[in-house]
Amino acid sequence: MAKNKRDKTFGQFLREKRIKKGFSLRKFAELVGVSPTYLSQVEQDNVDPPTADRVKRMAELLGESVDEWTALAGRLTEDLPDIIRESPTAVPDLLRAVRGMTADQLRRLRDDAERMKKEK
Amino acid sequence: MRNRSSTTANKLRFMKDQEFEDEAALLSAEYGNKHGLVTAPPIPVDEMVELYLGLSLEFHDMQKLFGVDDVHGALWVNEKRVGIDRRLDPSSNPAMLGRYHFTLAHEAGHWRLHRQLFQRRANQHALFAENVPRPEYICRSSDTEPIEYQANRFASCLLMPREMVKRSWHEWREGMEPIYLADLRAKGGNDGSDESIMEDAIRPFAAKFRVSPTAMRIRTESMKLLFRRREASLFA
C-alpha cells in the first residue's frame, strides 16, 4: 500500500480515490471549496499540491488519514511546527533517530511513548 | 463491450434519428443500473462520463494547447481522457453551464459511437510537437463534419431525453400545447431574430435540463413542441 502510494503522484492518487468514492470532479471541487479547473490542475500535477487545510478537507471527504495525506502532499499539519518549536533540539533529534525504522517498530515506540507519558 | 454496428467498420456509418435516441437511452440505462435511475432532469452527465464511462475529466486551456480559439472539448481515446476548455468551467462562468454540459455529452457521444474508429494498438503513438499526446477528437464550434454532427445529436438526446422532455413540457406548460413563433411575436418584447425570440421563451425550460436555450430550441423544434410556422391542418 505504502509502496503504491509512493509510486503515484499526489494528483493521480487523489483522482483515483475521488472516483472510488463516487465524486465527480465538479462535485468534489464544490465540497472542497475550490474551482473544478484548479482541482483538475492538481490532479494533473500541473500545480503544487493544495494547502494543508484543503488537503485535510479532501482526506476527510474521502475517509482517508489526514496525516498521511498531508505528508503525501508534501505539507505539514498545522500542529507540527509548534511541536518542533516547543523542543527545538530534542524533537528533531528524535525524528532523525527514528528515521528508517519500520512501521511496526514506530508503532511500538509510539505505544512506549504513551506508556511513559502516563507514568510521568 | 460488444461491437456496435455503427463502429465496426473503419468508417463513419450513417445513423438514423431513432438510433441516436436509442444509443443515448442505452447509456442512461446502463448508468442507471449502476448508479441509480435518472428519472428527472438534469441528467448527471459529469457522473456518467467520469464514474460510469471511466474517462478522466480535465480542464485545459484549449487555446494554448491547440492554437485556435474555438476548441471546446477534446477526447484522447487511447488514454481515456476528456478535456474541456477552462473557459467553459461553470464555477467561474455560470453562463457557460449549458455549453459545458453539452460539450461533455458530445465527447461522451464520440466515446460511445466513434471510439473504435480511432483506437490504436498500445505501441502506436500520435504526438504533437513537444510530446503532447494528440487527442483523437478535437471539437471546434466551427466544425461541421458529419462525425461532429453525430456527436451533437447524441448529446442532445442524452441531455434532453425525448420522454423526459415531454413529461417536463407537460408539467411546465400544463399540457402538450406547442409554442408558436407567431404568438411570441404578437406578445412583443423582443424584436430580434426568430431564434432569439424562441430561445427567450424556452429559457426557463432549458434551465431545468441545465442546457443552453439554443440546445433546447433545437431539441423542441425537432420534437414539434416549438414551431416557426403554424402547421396547416386538414381540419382547420
CSV table of C-alpha atoms in Angstrom, one decimal:
chain,number,residue,atom,x,y,z
A,1,MET,CA,0.0,0.0,0.0
A,2,ALA,CA,2.7,2.5,1.1
A,3,LYS,CA,4.8,1.5,-1.9
A,4,ASN,CA,1.9,2.1,-4.2
A,5,LYS,CA,1.4,5.5,-2.8
A,6,ARG,CA,5.0,6.4,-3.3
A,7,ASP,CA,4.8,5.2,-7.0
A,8,LYS,CA,1.9,7.6,-7.6
A,9,THR,CA,1.8,11.3,-7.7
A,10,PHE,CA,-0.5,13.2,-5.3
A,11,GLY,CA,-2.7,14.1,-8.3
A,12,GLN,CA,-3.0,10.5,-9.5
A,13,PHE,CA,-3.7,9.3,-6.0
A,14,LEU,CA,-6.4,12.0,-5.4
A,15,ARG,CA,-8.2,11.2,-8.7
A,16,GLU,CA,-8.2,7.5,-8.0
A,17,LYS,CA,-9.7,7.9,-4.5
A,18,ARG,CA,-12.2,10.5,-5.6
A,19,ILE,CA,-13.6,8.3,-8.3
A,20,LYS,CA,-13.6,5.3,-6.0
A,21,LYS,CA,-15.8,7.3,-3.6
A,22,GLY,CA,-18.1,8.3,-6.4
A,23,PHE,CA,-17.5,12.0,-6.5
A,24,SER,CA,-17.4,13.8,-9.9
A,25,LEU,CA,-14.6,16.4,-10.4
A,26,ARG,CA,-17.1,19.2,-10.1
A,27,LYS,CA,-18.9,17.8,-7.1
A,28,PHE,CA,-15.7,17.2,-5.2
A,29,ALA,CA,-14.4,20.7,-6.1
A,30,GLU,CA,-17.6,22.2,-4.8
A,31,LEU,CA,-17.3,20.3,-1.5
A,32,VAL,CA,-13.7,21.2,-1.0
A,33,GLY,CA,-14.4,24.8,-1.9
A,34,VAL,CA,-12.1,25.1,-5.0
A,35,SER,CA,-12.8,25.5,-8.7
A,36,PRO,CA,-13.0,22.4,-10.9
A,37,THR,CA,-10.3,23.9,-13.1
A,38,TYR,CA,-8.0,24.2,-10.1
A,39,LEU,CA,-8.8,20.7,-8.9
A,40,SER,CA,-8.2,19.4,-12.4
A,41,GLN,CA,-4.8,21.1,-12.4
A,42,VAL,CA,-4.0,19.4,-9.1
A,43,GLU,CA,-5.0,16.0,-10.4
A,44,GLN,CA,-2.8,16.5,-13.5
A,45,ASP,CA,0.1,17.6,-11.2
A,46,ASN,CA,0.4,20.9,-13.0
A,47,VAL,CA,0.4,22.9,-9.8
A,48,ASP,CA,1.7,22.3,-6.3
A,49,PRO,CA,-0.5,20.2,-4.1
A,50,PRO,CA,-3.1,22.2,-2.2
A,51,THR,CA,-2.6,23.9,1.2
A,52,ALA,CA,-2.7,21.8,4.4
A,53,ASP,CA,-6.3,22.9,5.2
A,54,ARG,CA,-7.6,21.9,1.8
A,55,VAL,CA,-5.7,18.6,1.9
A,56,LYS,CA,-7.3,18.0,5.3
A,57,ARG,CA,-10.8,18.6,3.9
A,58,MET,CA,-10.1,16.3,0.9
A,59,ALA,CA,-8.8,13.5,3.2
A,60,GLU,CA,-11.9,13.9,5.4
A,61,LEU,CA,-14.3,13.7,2.5
A,62,LEU,CA,-12.6,10.6,1.2
A,63,GLY,CA,-12.3,8.9,4.6
A,64,GLU,CA,-8.6,8.9,4.4
A,65,SER,CA,-5.9,9.7,7.1
A,66,VAL,CA,-5.3,13.4,7.3
A,67,ASP,CA,-1.7,13.0,8.4
A,68,GLU,CA,-1.0,10.5,5.7
A,69,TRP,CA,-2.5,12.8,3.0
A,70,THR,CA,-0.8,15.9,4.4
A,71,ALA,CA,2.6,14.1,4.1
A,72,LEU,CA,1.7,12.8,0.6
A,73,ALA,CA,1.0,16.4,-0.4
A,74,GLY,CA,4.4,17.4,1.0
A,75,ARG,CA,2.7,19.6,3.6
A,76,LEU,CA,2.9,19.6,7.4
A,77,THR,CA,-0.2,19.5,9.5
A,78,GLU,CA,-0.8,22.8,11.4
A,79,ASP,CA,0.3,21.4,14.8
A,80,LEU,CA,3.7,20.0,13.8
A,81,PRO,CA,5.7,23.3,13.5
A,82,ASP,CA,4.6,24.1,17.1
A,83,ILE,CA,5.6,20.7,18.4
A,84,ILE,CA,9.1,21.1,16.9
A,85,ARG,CA,9.4,24.7,18.2
A,86,GLU,CA,8.5,23.6,21.8
A,87,SER,CA,11.6,21.3,21.9
A,88,PRO,CA,13.7,22.6,19.1
A,89,THR,CA,16.6,20.2,19.7
A,90,ALA,CA,15.1,17.1,21.2
A,91,VAL,CA,12.2,16.6,18.7
A,92,PRO,CA,14.3,16.9,15.5
A,93,ASP,CA,16.9,14.7,17.2
A,94,LEU,CA,14.2,12.1,17.9
A,95,LEU,CA,12.9,12.3,14.4
A,96,ARG,CA,16.4,11.7,13.0
A,97,ALA,CA,16.9,8.7,15.3
A,98,VAL,CA,13.6,7.0,14.2
A,99,ARG,CA,14.2,7.6,10.5
A,100,GLY,CA,14.3,4.4,8.6
A,101,MET,CA,12.5,2.3,11.2
A,102,THR,CA,9.7,0.0,10.1
A,103,ALA,CA,6.0,0.9,10.6
A,104,ASP,CA,5.8,-1.8,13.2
A,105,GLN,CA,8.8,-0.5,15.2
A,106,LEU,CA,7.4,3.0,15.0
A,107,ARG,CA,4.1,1.8,16.4
A,108,ARG,CA,5.8,0.1,19.3
A,109,LEU,CA,7.8,3.2,20.0
A,110,ARG,CA,4.7,5.2,20.0
A,111,ASP,CA,3.0,2.8,22.4
A,112,ASP,CA,6.1,3.1,24.7
A,113,ALA,CA,5.8,6.9,24.5
A,114,GLU,CA,2.1,6.7,25.6
A,115,ARG,CA,3.1,4.5,28.5
A,116,MET,CA,5.9,6.8,29.6
A,117,LYS,CA,3.6,9.8,29.5
A,118,LYS,CA,1.2,8.0,31.8
A,119,GLU,CA,4.0,7.0,34.2
A,120,LYS,CA,5.1,10.6,34.5
B,1,MET,CA,-18.0,-4.2,-24.7
B,2,ARG,CA,-20.0,-5.5,-27.6
B,3,ASN,CA,-19.2,-4.3,-31.1
B,4,ARG,CA,-21.6,-1.8,-32.2
B,5,SER,CA,-22.8,-1.9,-35.8
B,6,SER,CA,-22.1,1.8,-36.1
B,7,THR,CA,-18.4,1.4,-35.4
B,8,THR,CA,-17.3,-2.0,-36.5
B,9,ALA,CA,-16.3,-0.8,-40.0
B,10,ASN,CA,-13.4,1.6,-40.0
B,11,LYS,CA,-15.5,4.4,-41.4
B,12,LEU,CA,-18.4,6.5,-40.2
B,13,ARG,CA,-21.8,5.0,-40.7
B,14,PHE,CA,-25.0,6.9,-41.4
B,15,MET,CA,-27.2,6.8,-38.4
B,16,LYS,CA,-31.0,7.3,-38.4
B,17,ASP,CA,-32.6,9.8,-35.9
B,18,GLN,CA,-34.0,7.0,-33.8
B,19,GLU,CA,-30.6,5.4,-33.4
B,20,PHE,CA,-29.3,8.5,-31.6
B,21,GLU,CA,-32.2,8.3,-29.2
B,22,ASP,CA,-31.6,4.6,-28.6
B,23,GLU,CA,-27.8,5.0,-28.1
B,24,ALA,CA,-28.3,7.8,-25.6
B,25,ALA,CA,-31.1,5.9,-23.8
B,26,LEU,CA,-28.8,2.9,-23.6
B,27,LEU,CA,-26.1,4.9,-21.9
B,28,SER,CA,-28.6,6.3,-19.4
B,29,ALA,CA,-30.0,2.9,-18.7
B,30,GLU,CA,-26.5,1.4,-18.2
B,31,TYR,CA,-25.6,4.3,-15.9
B,32,GLY,CA,-28.9,3.9,-14.1
B,33,ASN,CA,-28.3,0.2,-13.4
B,34,LYS,CA,-25.1,1.0,-11.6
B,35,HIS,CA,-25.7,4.4,-10.0
B,36,GLY,CA,-29.5,4.8,-9.8
B,37,LEU,CA,-32.1,5.6,-12.4
B,38,VAL,CA,-32.3,9.1,-13.8
B,39,THR,CA,-36.0,10.0,-13.8
B,40,ALA,CA,-35.9,13.8,-13.8
B,41,PRO,CA,-33.8,16.5,-15.3
B,42,PRO,CA,-31.0,17.5,-15.1
B,43,ILE,CA,-29.0,14.5,-16.5
B,44,PRO,CA,-25.9,13.8,-14.4
B,45,VAL,CA,-23.5,13.9,-17.3
B,46,ASP,CA,-20.5,14.5,-15.2
B,47,GLU,CA,-21.1,11.3,-13.3
B,48,MET,CA,-21.9,9.4,-16.5
B,49,VAL,CA,-18.6,10.4,-18.1
B,50,GLU,CA,-16.4,10.0,-15.0
B,51,LEU,CA,-18.0,7.4,-12.9
B,52,TYR,CA,-19.6,5.2,-15.5
B,53,LEU,CA,-17.6,5.6,-18.7
B,54,GLY,CA,-14.4,5.9,-16.6
B,55,LEU,CA,-13.0,8.8,-18.6
B,56,SER,CA,-10.7,11.2,-16.8
B,57,LEU,CA,-12.1,14.7,-16.9
B,58,GLU,CA,-9.6,17.5,-17.3
B,59,PHE,CA,-9.9,21.2,-17.8
B,60,HIS,CA,-7.4,22.7,-20.2
B,61,ASP,CA,-6.6,26.0,-21.8
B,62,MET,CA,-7.5,24.8,-25.3
B,63,GLN,CA,-6.5,27.9,-27.0
B,64,LYS,CA,-3.0,27.5,-25.6
B,65,LEU,CA,-3.0,23.7,-26.3
B,66,PHE,CA,-4.2,23.9,-29.9
B,67,GLY,CA,-3.5,27.4,-31.1
B,68,VAL,CA,-7.1,28.1,-32.2
B,69,ASP,CA,-9.8,29.8,-30.1
B,70,ASP,CA,-12.9,27.7,-30.8
B,71,VAL,CA,-11.9,24.3,-29.3
B,72,HIS,CA,-14.4,23.4,-26.6
B,73,GLY,CA,-13.5,19.8,-26.0
B,74,ALA,CA,-11.1,17.0,-26.9
B,75,LEU,CA,-11.1,13.3,-26.4
B,76,TRP,CA,-8.0,11.2,-26.0
B,77,VAL,CA,-9.5,7.8,-26.8
B,78,ASN,CA,-6.4,5.7,-26.0
B,79,GLU,CA,-5.7,7.5,-22.8
B,80,LYS,CA,-9.4,7.6,-21.8
B,81,ARG,CA,-9.2,11.3,-21.2
B,82,VAL,CA,-11.7,14.1,-21.8
B,83,GLY,CA,-10.5,17.7,-22.0
B,84,ILE,CA,-12.9,20.6,-21.7
B,85,ASP,CA,-11.8,24.2,-22.3
B,86,ARG,CA,-11.4,26.0,-19.0
B,87,ARG,CA,-13.5,28.9,-20.3
B,88,LEU,CA,-16.5,26.6,-20.0
B,89,ASP,CA,-15.8,25.9,-16.3
B,90,PRO,CA,-19.3,26.7,-14.9
B,91,SER,CA,-17.9,27.6,-11.5
B,92,SER,CA,-16.1,30.6,-12.9
B,93,ASN,CA,-18.5,31.2,-15.8
B,94,PRO,CA,-22.1,30.2,-14.7
B,95,ALA,CA,-23.5,31.3,-18.1
B,96,MET,CA,-21.4,28.5,-19.6
B,97,LEU,CA,-23.1,25.7,-17.7
B,98,GLY,CA,-25.3,24.6,-20.6
B,99,ARG,CA,-22.4,24.7,-23.0
B,100,TYR,CA,-20.2,22.8,-20.6
B,101,HIS,CA,-22.8,20.0,-20.2
B,102,PHE,CA,-23.3,19.8,-24.0
B,103,THR,CA,-19.6,19.6,-24.7
B,104,LEU,CA,-19.2,16.8,-22.1
B,105,ALA,CA,-22.1,14.9,-23.6
B,106,HIS,CA,-20.7,15.5,-27.1
B,107,GLU,CA,-17.4,13.9,-26.1
B,108,ALA,CA,-19.4,11.0,-24.5
B,109,GLY,CA,-21.0,10.7,-27.9
B,110,HIS,CA,-17.6,10.3,-29.6
B,111,TRP,CA,-16.6,7.7,-27.0
B,112,ARG,CA,-19.8,5.7,-27.4
B,113,LEU,CA,-20.2,6.0,-31.2
B,114,HIS,CA,-16.8,6.5,-32.7
B,115,ARG,CA,-14.0,5.5,-30.4
B,116,GLN,CA,-13.3,2.3,-32.3
B,117,LEU,CA,-12.6,4.3,-35.4
B,118,PHE,CA,-9.6,5.6,-33.5
B,119,GLN,CA,-8.5,3.1,-31.0
B,120,ARG,CA,-4.8,2.2,-31.7
B,121,ARG,CA,-2.6,-0.6,-30.5
B,122,ALA,CA,-0.8,0.3,-27.4
B,123,ASN,CA,2.6,0.7,-29.2
B,124,GLN,CA,1.2,3.3,-31.6
B,125,HIS,CA,1.5,6.9,-30.6
B,126,ALA,CA,0.4,10.1,-32.1
B,127,LEU,CA,2.2,13.0,-30.6
B,128,PHE,CA,2.0,16.7,-31.2
B,129,ALA,CA,5.3,18.7,-31.2
B,130,GLU,CA,6.7,18.8,-27.6
B,131,ASN,CA,5.4,15.3,-26.9
B,132,VAL,CA,1.9,16.4,-26.1
B,133,PRO,CA,-0.3,13.4,-26.8
B,134,ARG,CA,-2.6,14.2,-29.7
B,135,PRO,CA,-6.3,13.8,-29.0
B,136,GLU,CA,-8.2,11.7,-31.5
B,137,TYR,CA,-11.1,14.2,-31.4
B,138,ILE,CA,-10.6,18.0,-31.2
B,139,CYS,CA,-14.1,19.5,-31.2
B,140,ARG,CA,-14.4,23.0,-32.5
B,141,SER,CA,-17.6,25.0,-32.7
B,142,SER,CA,-16.8,25.8,-36.3
B,143,ASP,CA,-16.6,22.2,-37.3
B,144,THR,CA,-19.4,20.8,-39.4
B,145,GLU,CA,-18.1,17.3,-40.2
B,146,PRO,CA,-20.6,14.5,-40.1
B,147,ILE,CA,-18.8,12.9,-37.1
B,148,GLU,CA,-19.3,16.2,-35.1
B,149,TYR,CA,-22.9,16.3,-36.2
B,150,GLN,CA,-23.4,12.8,-34.9
B,151,ALA,CA,-21.8,13.6,-31.5
B,152,ASN,CA,-24.1,16.6,-31.2
B,153,ARG,CA,-27.2,14.6,-32.0
B,154,PHE,CA,-26.1,12.1,-29.3
B,155,ALA,CA,-25.5,14.9,-26.8
B,156,SER,CA,-28.9,16.4,-27.5
B,157,CYS,CA,-30.7,13.0,-26.9
B,158,LEU,CA,-28.6,12.3,-23.8
B,159,LEU,CA,-29.2,15.6,-22.1
B,160,MET,CA,-32.8,16.0,-23.2
B,161,PRO,CA,-34.3,12.5,-23.4
B,162,ARG,CA,-37.4,12.5,-25.5
B,163,GLU,CA,-39.9,11.2,-22.9
B,164,MET,CA,-38.4,13.3,-20.1
B,165,VAL,CA,-38.7,16.4,-22.3
B,166,LYS,CA,-42.4,15.6,-23.0
B,167,ARG,CA,-43.2,15.0,-19.3
B,168,SER,CA,-41.4,18.2,-18.2
B,169,TRP,CA,-43.1,20.1,-21.0
B,170,HIS,CA,-46.5,18.9,-19.8
B,171,GLU,CA,-45.6,20.0,-16.3
B,172,TRP,CA,-44.2,23.4,-17.4
B,173,ARG,CA,-47.0,24.2,-19.9
B,174,GLU,CA,-49.8,22.3,-18.1
B,175,GLY,CA,-50.4,20.5,-21.3
B,176,MET,CA,-48.8,19.4,-24.5
B,177,GLU,CA,-49.8,22.5,-26.5
B,178,PRO,CA,-46.8,23.6,-28.6
B,179,ILE,CA,-45.4,27.2,-28.7
B,180,TYR,CA,-45.7,29.1,-31.9
B,181,LEU,CA,-43.3,31.8,-33.0
B,182,ALA,CA,-46.2,34.0,-34.3
B,183,ASP,CA,-47.7,34.0,-30.7
B,184,LEU,CA,-44.4,35.0,-29.2
B,185,ARG,CA,-44.0,37.8,-31.8
B,186,ALA,CA,-47.5,39.0,-31.0
B,187,LYS,CA,-46.7,39.3,-27.4
B,188,GLY,CA,-43.8,41.6,-28.2
B,189,GLY,CA,-40.8,42.4,-26.0
B,190,ASN,CA,-38.2,41.0,-28.4
B,191,ASP,CA,-37.7,42.3,-31.9
B,192,GLY,CA,-34.7,40.0,-32.6
B,193,SER,CA,-34.3,37.1,-34.8
B,194,ASP,CA,-36.7,34.1,-34.9
B,195,GLU,CA,-34.1,32.1,-33.0
B,196,SER,CA,-33.6,34.7,-30.2
B,197,ILE,CA,-37.3,35.1,-29.7
B,198,MET,CA,-37.8,31.3,-29.4
B,199,GLU,CA,-34.8,30.9,-27.2
B,200,ASP,CA,-36.0,33.6,-24.8
B,201,ALA,CA,-39.3,31.8,-24.5
B,202,ILE,CA,-37.7,28.5,-23.9
B,203,ARG,CA,-35.1,29.7,-21.4
B,204,PRO,CA,-36.7,28.6,-18.2
B,205,PHE,CA,-37.4,25.2,-19.7
B,206,ALA,CA,-33.8,24.9,-20.8
B,207,ALA,CA,-32.7,25.8,-17.3
B,208,LYS,CA,-34.5,22.7,-15.9
B,209,PHE,CA,-32.2,20.5,-18.0
B,210,ARG,CA,-29.1,22.7,-17.5
B,211,VAL,CA,-28.7,23.1,-21.2
B,212,SER,CA,-28.4,26.3,-23.3
B,213,PRO,CA,-31.6,27.9,-24.7
B,214,THR,CA,-30.1,27.1,-28.2
B,215,ALA,CA,-29.7,23.4,-27.5
B,216,MET,CA,-33.3,23.3,-26.1
B,217,ARG,CA,-34.7,25.3,-29.0
B,218,ILE,CA,-33.2,22.8,-31.5
B,219,ARG,CA,-34.5,19.8,-29.5
B,220,THR,CA,-38.0,21.1,-29.0
B,221,GLU,CA,-38.3,22.2,-32.6
B,222,SER,CA,-37.3,18.7,-33.7
B,223,MET,CA,-39.8,17.3,-31.3
B,224,LYS,CA,-42.5,19.6,-32.7
B,225,LEU,CA,-43.1,21.4,-29.4
B,226,LEU,CA,-41.8,24.6,-30.8
B,227,PHE,CA,-42.9,25.9,-34.2
B,228,ARG,CA,-41.7,28.7,-36.5
B,229,ARG,CA,-44.9,28.3,-38.5
B,230,ARG,CA,-48.4,27.1,-37.7
B,231,GLU,CA,-48.7,23.7,-39.4
B,232,ALA,CA,-51.5,23.6,-41.9
B,233,SER,CA,-54.2,21.4,-40.6
B,234,LEU,CA,-56.5,19.3,-42.7
B,235,PHE,CA,-59.4,20.2,-40.4
B,236,ALA,CA,-58.7,23.9,-39.9
